[in-house]
mmCIF file of C-alpha atoms in Angstrom:
data_model
loop_
_atom_site.group_PDB
_atom_site.id
_atom_site.type_symbol
_atom_site.label_atom_id
_atom_site.label_comp_id
_atom_site.label_asym_id
_atom_site.label_seq_id
_atom_site.Cartn_x
_atom_site.Cartn_y
_atom_site.Cartn_z
ATOM 1 C CA MET A 1 40.309 41.629 -45.794
ATOM 2 C CA HIS A 2 38.166 44.407 -44.345
ATOM 3 C CA GLU A 3 40.188 44.512 -41.141
ATOM 4 C CA GLU A 4 43.489 44.291 -42.998
ATOM 5 C CA LEU A 5 42.772 46.960 -45.600
ATOM 6 C CA ALA A 6 40.326 49.337 -43.883
ATOM 7 C CA THR A 7 43.121 51.731 -42.946
ATOM 8 C CA GLN A 8 43.978 51.980 -46.664
ATOM 9 C CA GLY A 9 40.411 52.934 -47.545
ATOM 10 C CA LEU A 10 38.776 49.585 -48.352
ATOM 11 C CA THR A 11 35.298 48.924 -47.027
ATOM 12 C CA VAL A 12 33.959 45.431 -47.514
ATOM 13 C CA ILE A 13 30.183 45.150 -47.660
ATOM 14 C CA THR A 14 28.686 41.678 -47.753
ATOM 15 C CA VAL A 15 25.201 41.059 -49.093
ATOM 16 C CA ALA A 16 23.341 37.788 -48.546
ATOM 17 C CA LEU A 17 20.899 36.942 -51.329
ATOM 18 C CA ASP A 18 18.576 35.060 -49.035
ATOM 19 C CA ARG A 19 15.649 35.389 -46.689
ATOM 20 C CA ALA A 20 16.553 37.544 -43.705
ATOM 21 C CA ALA A 21 15.467 34.818 -41.294
ATOM 22 C CA ASP A 22 17.938 32.402 -42.904
ATOM 23 C CA ALA A 23 20.857 34.813 -43.308
ATOM 24 C CA GLU A 24 20.747 36.671 -40.015
ATOM 25 C CA ARG A 25 21.838 33.705 -37.888
ATOM 26 C CA TRP A 26 24.920 33.216 -40.069
ATOM 27 C CA ILE A 27 25.739 36.909 -39.925
ATOM 28 C CA ALA A 28 25.355 36.898 -36.136
ATOM 29 C CA LYS A 29 27.578 33.826 -35.809
ATOM 30 C CA ALA A 30 30.297 35.363 -38.000
ATOM 31 C CA GLU A 31 30.334 38.599 -35.966
ATOM 32 C CA PRO A 32 31.530 40.635 -38.953
ATOM 33 C CA THR A 33 33.389 43.901 -38.485
ATOM 34 C CA HIS A 34 32.083 45.200 -41.817
ATOM 35 C CA PRO A 35 28.559 46.075 -42.979
ATOM 36 C CA SER A 36 26.562 42.893 -43.665
ATOM 37 C CA LEU A 37 23.267 43.247 -45.481
ATOM 38 C CA VAL A 38 20.480 40.941 -46.629
ATOM 39 C CA ASP A 39 18.873 41.335 -50.058
ATOM 40 C CA GLU A 40 15.796 39.122 -50.136
ATOM 41 C CA ALA A 41 14.643 40.413 -53.530
ATOM 42 C CA HIS A 42 18.036 39.865 -55.227
ATOM 43 C CA LEU A 43 18.228 43.494 -56.355
ATOM 44 C CA VAL A 44 22.027 43.520 -56.055
ATOM 45 C CA ALA A 45 22.259 40.454 -58.300
ATOM 46 C CA GLU A 46 19.976 42.071 -60.857
ATOM 47 C CA ARG A 47 21.728 45.435 -60.869
ATOM 48 C CA TYR A 48 25.249 44.038 -61.051
ATOM 49 C CA GLY A 49 24.511 41.035 -63.293
ATOM 50 C CA MET A 50 25.446 38.434 -60.674
ATOM 51 C CA VAL A 51 24.614 34.860 -61.617
ATOM 52 C CA ASN A 52 26.290 32.980 -58.778
ATOM 53 C CA VAL A 53 27.652 33.416 -55.291
ATOM 54 C CA PRO A 54 30.078 34.165 -53.898
ATOM 55 C CA THR A 55 30.887 37.014 -56.226
ATOM 56 C CA VAL A 56 32.595 40.345 -55.753
ATOM 57 C CA VAL A 57 32.387 43.779 -57.359
ATOM 58 C CA TRP A 58 35.101 46.388 -56.865
ATOM 59 C CA ILE A 59 33.715 49.906 -56.664
ATOM 60 C CA ASP A 60 36.087 52.844 -56.414
ATOM 61 C CA GLU A 61 35.834 56.054 -54.381
ATOM 62 C CA GLU A 62 33.926 57.733 -57.211
ATOM 63 C CA GLY A 63 31.260 55.030 -57.256
ATOM 64 C CA ARG A 64 32.545 53.543 -60.533
ATOM 65 C CA ILE A 65 32.827 49.804 -61.056
ATOM 66 C CA ALA A 66 36.557 49.099 -61.131
ATOM 67 C CA ARG A 67 36.135 45.346 -61.578
ATOM 68 C CA PRO A 68 32.733 43.905 -62.465
ATOM 69 C CA ASN A 69 31.285 40.923 -60.716
ATOM 70 C CA ASP A 70 33.600 37.968 -60.579
ATOM 71 C CA VAL A 71 33.722 34.736 -58.612
ATOM 72 C CA ALA A 72 35.739 35.273 -55.462
ATOM 73 C CA PHE A 73 36.622 33.243 -52.410
ATOM 74 C CA THR A 74 38.548 33.995 -49.259
ATOM 75 C CA THR A 75 39.256 30.346 -48.461
ATOM 76 C CA ASP A 76 41.271 27.763 -50.356
ATOM 77 C CA GLN A 77 38.412 25.261 -50.086
ATOM 78 C CA GLY A 78 36.061 27.554 -51.982
ATOM 79 C CA GLY A 79 38.720 28.471 -54.509
ATOM 80 C CA LYS A 80 39.415 24.804 -55.272
ATOM 81 C CA PHE A 81 35.697 24.181 -55.840
ATOM 82 C CA ALA A 82 35.558 26.999 -58.391
ATOM 83 C CA GLY A 83 38.985 26.394 -59.904
ATOM 84 C CA VAL A 84 40.324 29.823 -58.981
ATOM 85 C CA SER A 85 43.414 30.857 -57.051
ATOM 86 C CA THR A 86 42.297 32.400 -53.782
ATOM 87 C CA ALA A 87 45.818 33.646 -53.083
ATOM 88 C CA GLU A 88 45.974 35.457 -56.430
ATOM 89 C CA GLN A 89 42.528 36.986 -55.911
ATOM 90 C CA MET A 90 43.518 38.376 -52.518
ATOM 91 C CA ALA A 91 46.890 39.586 -53.856
ATOM 92 C CA ARG A 92 45.137 41.368 -56.739
ATOM 93 C CA LEU A 93 42.759 43.082 -54.296
ATOM 94 C CA ARG A 94 45.670 44.193 -52.103
ATOM 95 C CA ARG A 95 47.451 45.634 -55.171
ATOM 96 C CA TRP A 96 44.316 47.470 -56.304
ATOM 97 C CA VAL A 97 43.736 49.014 -52.868
ATOM 98 C CA ALA A 98 47.404 50.080 -52.756
ATOM 99 C CA GLY A 99 47.057 51.690 -56.199
ATOM 100 C CA GLU A 100 49.424 49.159 -57.774
ATOM 101 C CA GLU A 101 46.809 47.402 -59.938
ATOM 102 C CA PRO A 102 45.014 49.725 -62.299
ATOM 103 C CA ALA A 103 41.311 49.368 -62.873
ATOM 104 C CA PRO A 104 40.213 48.547 -66.443
ATOM 105 C CA GLU A 105 39.987 51.479 -68.838
ATOM 106 C CA GLU A 106 36.631 53.265 -68.920
ATOM 107 C CA GLY A 107 34.140 51.093 -70.783
ATOM 108 C CA THR A 108 36.403 48.035 -71.008
ATOM 109 C CA ALA A 109 35.194 46.319 -67.839
ATOM 110 C CA ALA A 110 32.790 43.645 -69.019
ATOM 111 C CA SER A 111 30.814 41.323 -66.800
ATOM 112 C CA ALA A 112 30.537 37.605 -67.380
ATOM 113 C CA ALA A 113 26.796 38.017 -66.822
ATOM 114 C CA ASP A 114 24.322 37.143 -69.534
ATOM 115 C CA ARG A 115 22.452 40.252 -70.727
ATOM 116 C CA SER A 116 20.437 38.427 -73.389
ATOM 117 C CA PRO A 117 16.689 38.965 -73.773
ATOM 118 C CA GLU A 118 16.158 35.537 -72.204
ATOM 119 C CA ALA A 119 18.201 36.477 -69.141
ATOM 120 C CA GLN A 120 16.324 39.738 -68.797
ATOM 121 C CA ALA A 121 13.008 37.906 -69.098
ATOM 122 C CA ALA A 122 14.216 35.465 -66.439
ATOM 123 C CA ARG A 123 14.811 38.391 -64.064
ATOM 124 C CA ALA A 124 11.290 39.647 -64.776
ATOM 125 C CA HIS A 125 9.823 36.214 -64.016
ATOM 126 C CA PHE A 126 11.906 36.051 -60.840
ATOM 127 C CA GLY A 127 10.648 39.480 -59.753
ATOM 128 C CA LEU A 128 7.042 38.526 -60.418
ATOM 129 C CA GLY A 129 7.564 35.244 -58.581
ATOM 130 C CA TRP A 130 8.985 37.096 -55.600
ATOM 131 C CA TRP A 131 6.037 39.502 -55.595
ATOM 132 C CA LEU A 132 3.551 36.615 -55.760
ATOM 133 C CA HIS A 133 5.355 34.670 -53.038
ATOM 134 C CA GLU A 134 5.298 37.677 -50.708
ATOM 135 C CA ARG A 135 1.537 37.858 -51.177
ATOM 136 C CA GLY A 136 0.960 34.177 -50.412
ATOM 137 C CA SER A 137 0.445 32.940 -53.984
ATOM 138 C CA VAL A 138 3.027 30.195 -53.607
ATOM 139 C CA GLU A 139 1.944 27.992 -56.541
ATOM 140 C CA ALA A 140 1.864 30.919 -58.951
ATOM 141 C CA ALA A 141 5.225 32.099 -57.606
ATOM 142 C CA ASN A 142 6.767 28.668 -58.121
ATOM 143 C CA ARG A 143 5.627 28.683 -61.765
ATOM 144 C CA GLN A 144 7.365 32.037 -62.251
ATOM 145 C CA PHE A 145 10.537 30.790 -60.528
ATOM 146 C CA ALA A 146 10.540 27.650 -62.707
ATOM 147 C CA ARG A 147 10.164 29.742 -65.866
ATOM 148 C CA ALA A 148 12.978 32.044 -64.744
ATOM 149 C CA GLY A 149 15.234 29.010 -64.304
ATOM 150 C CA GLU A 150 14.306 27.686 -67.749
ATOM 151 C CA LEU A 151 15.115 31.011 -69.390
ATOM 152 C CA ALA A 152 18.439 31.472 -67.556
ATOM 153 C CA PRO A 153 19.692 28.013 -66.584
ATOM 154 C CA GLY A 154 23.153 29.383 -65.761
ATOM 155 C CA ASP A 155 21.823 31.956 -63.301
ATOM 156 C CA PHE A 156 22.240 30.213 -59.982
ATOM 157 C CA THR A 157 21.159 33.290 -58.026
ATOM 158 C CA ILE A 158 17.727 32.489 -59.469
ATOM 159 C CA ARG A 159 17.827 28.689 -59.626
ATOM 160 C CA ARG A 160 19.487 28.135 -56.267
ATOM 161 C CA GLY A 161 18.290 31.371 -54.698
ATOM 162 C CA THR A 162 14.640 30.361 -54.978
ATOM 163 C CA MET A 163 15.086 26.871 -53.541
ATOM 164 C CA ARG A 164 14.217 27.821 -49.943
ATOM 165 C CA LEU A 165 11.127 29.632 -51.202
ATOM 166 C CA ARG A 166 10.145 26.410 -53.000
ATOM 167 C CA ASP A 167 10.776 24.324 -49.844
ATOM 168 C CA ALA A 168 13.939 22.790 -51.327
ATOM 169 C CA ASP A 169 17.336 22.624 -49.634
ATOM 170 C CA PRO A 170 19.856 24.853 -51.483
ATOM 171 C CA PHE A 171 22.620 22.591 -50.145
ATOM 172 C CA GLY A 172 20.789 19.278 -50.580
ATOM 173 C CA PRO A 173 20.229 16.625 -53.243
ATOM 174 C CA ASP A 174 18.088 18.839 -55.503
ATOM 175 C CA PHE A 175 20.885 21.375 -55.676
ATOM 176 C CA MET A 176 23.562 18.721 -56.286
ATOM 177 C CA GLU A 177 21.442 17.201 -59.057
ATOM 178 C CA MET A 178 20.960 20.624 -60.645
ATOM 179 C CA VAL A 179 24.709 21.314 -60.612
ATOM 180 C CA ALA A 180 25.552 17.832 -61.918
ATOM 181 C CA GLY A 181 23.152 18.318 -64.831
ATOM 182 C CA TRP A 182 24.598 21.737 -65.605
ATOM 183 C CA LEU A 183 28.201 20.524 -65.466
ATOM 184 C CA GLY A 184 27.310 17.323 -67.329
ATOM 185 C CA ALA A 185 26.140 19.454 -70.244
ATOM 186 C CA GLY A 186 29.651 20.934 -70.464
ATOM 187 C CA ASN A 187 28.959 24.197 -68.656
ATOM 188 C CA SER A 188 31.006 25.910 -65.982
ATOM 189 C CA TYR A 189 29.405 26.493 -62.585
ATOM 190 C CA TYR A 190 31.314 29.767 -62.158
ATOM 191 C CA LEU A 191 32.139 32.254 -64.890
ATOM 192 C CA PRO A 192 35.274 34.097 -63.808
ATOM 193 C CA LEU A 193 36.273 37.199 -65.716
ATOM 194 C CA ARG A 194 38.839 36.914 -68.436
ATOM 195 C CA ASP A 195 42.004 38.816 -67.484
#
């Protein structure tokens, strides 16, 4: 999409919410033509209310959020997993870049993110856990990460995003069990925006 729409003014910036050592090899293998960043501390997720990946935020030339974070895929396989139409997502982006799809009215763009006191406390516990982990206090960090997950069980940027730090595989059985439990309780893994 970056290569296709760059001449019309679109710049795609990808941000991996991961440890640099884990993300950099994937970035190098992909050989992206757009800026690709790594956010180990999950600051982007916190600031934009992201609770899962992949997600996308549309920001206009004035720095305003034109479409708040929403689940987005560029492949049909990913779209099928999330139950979203990849073709429609890409068509909507093309229309927006061409000026054919208006952004929401000022103040009407609402994120699917949870802004409850519990979710905010979860972010605080995550931040403290990250700080402790960086200073070698792994057990104390893991307690903070666990508490963050308890407070915001639908925030997979916290629950899944801390798995490598807790020596768990974010693509392995622990992750699959976590998702199965979440879905089994009647929840949705992704929270797409309502149109």
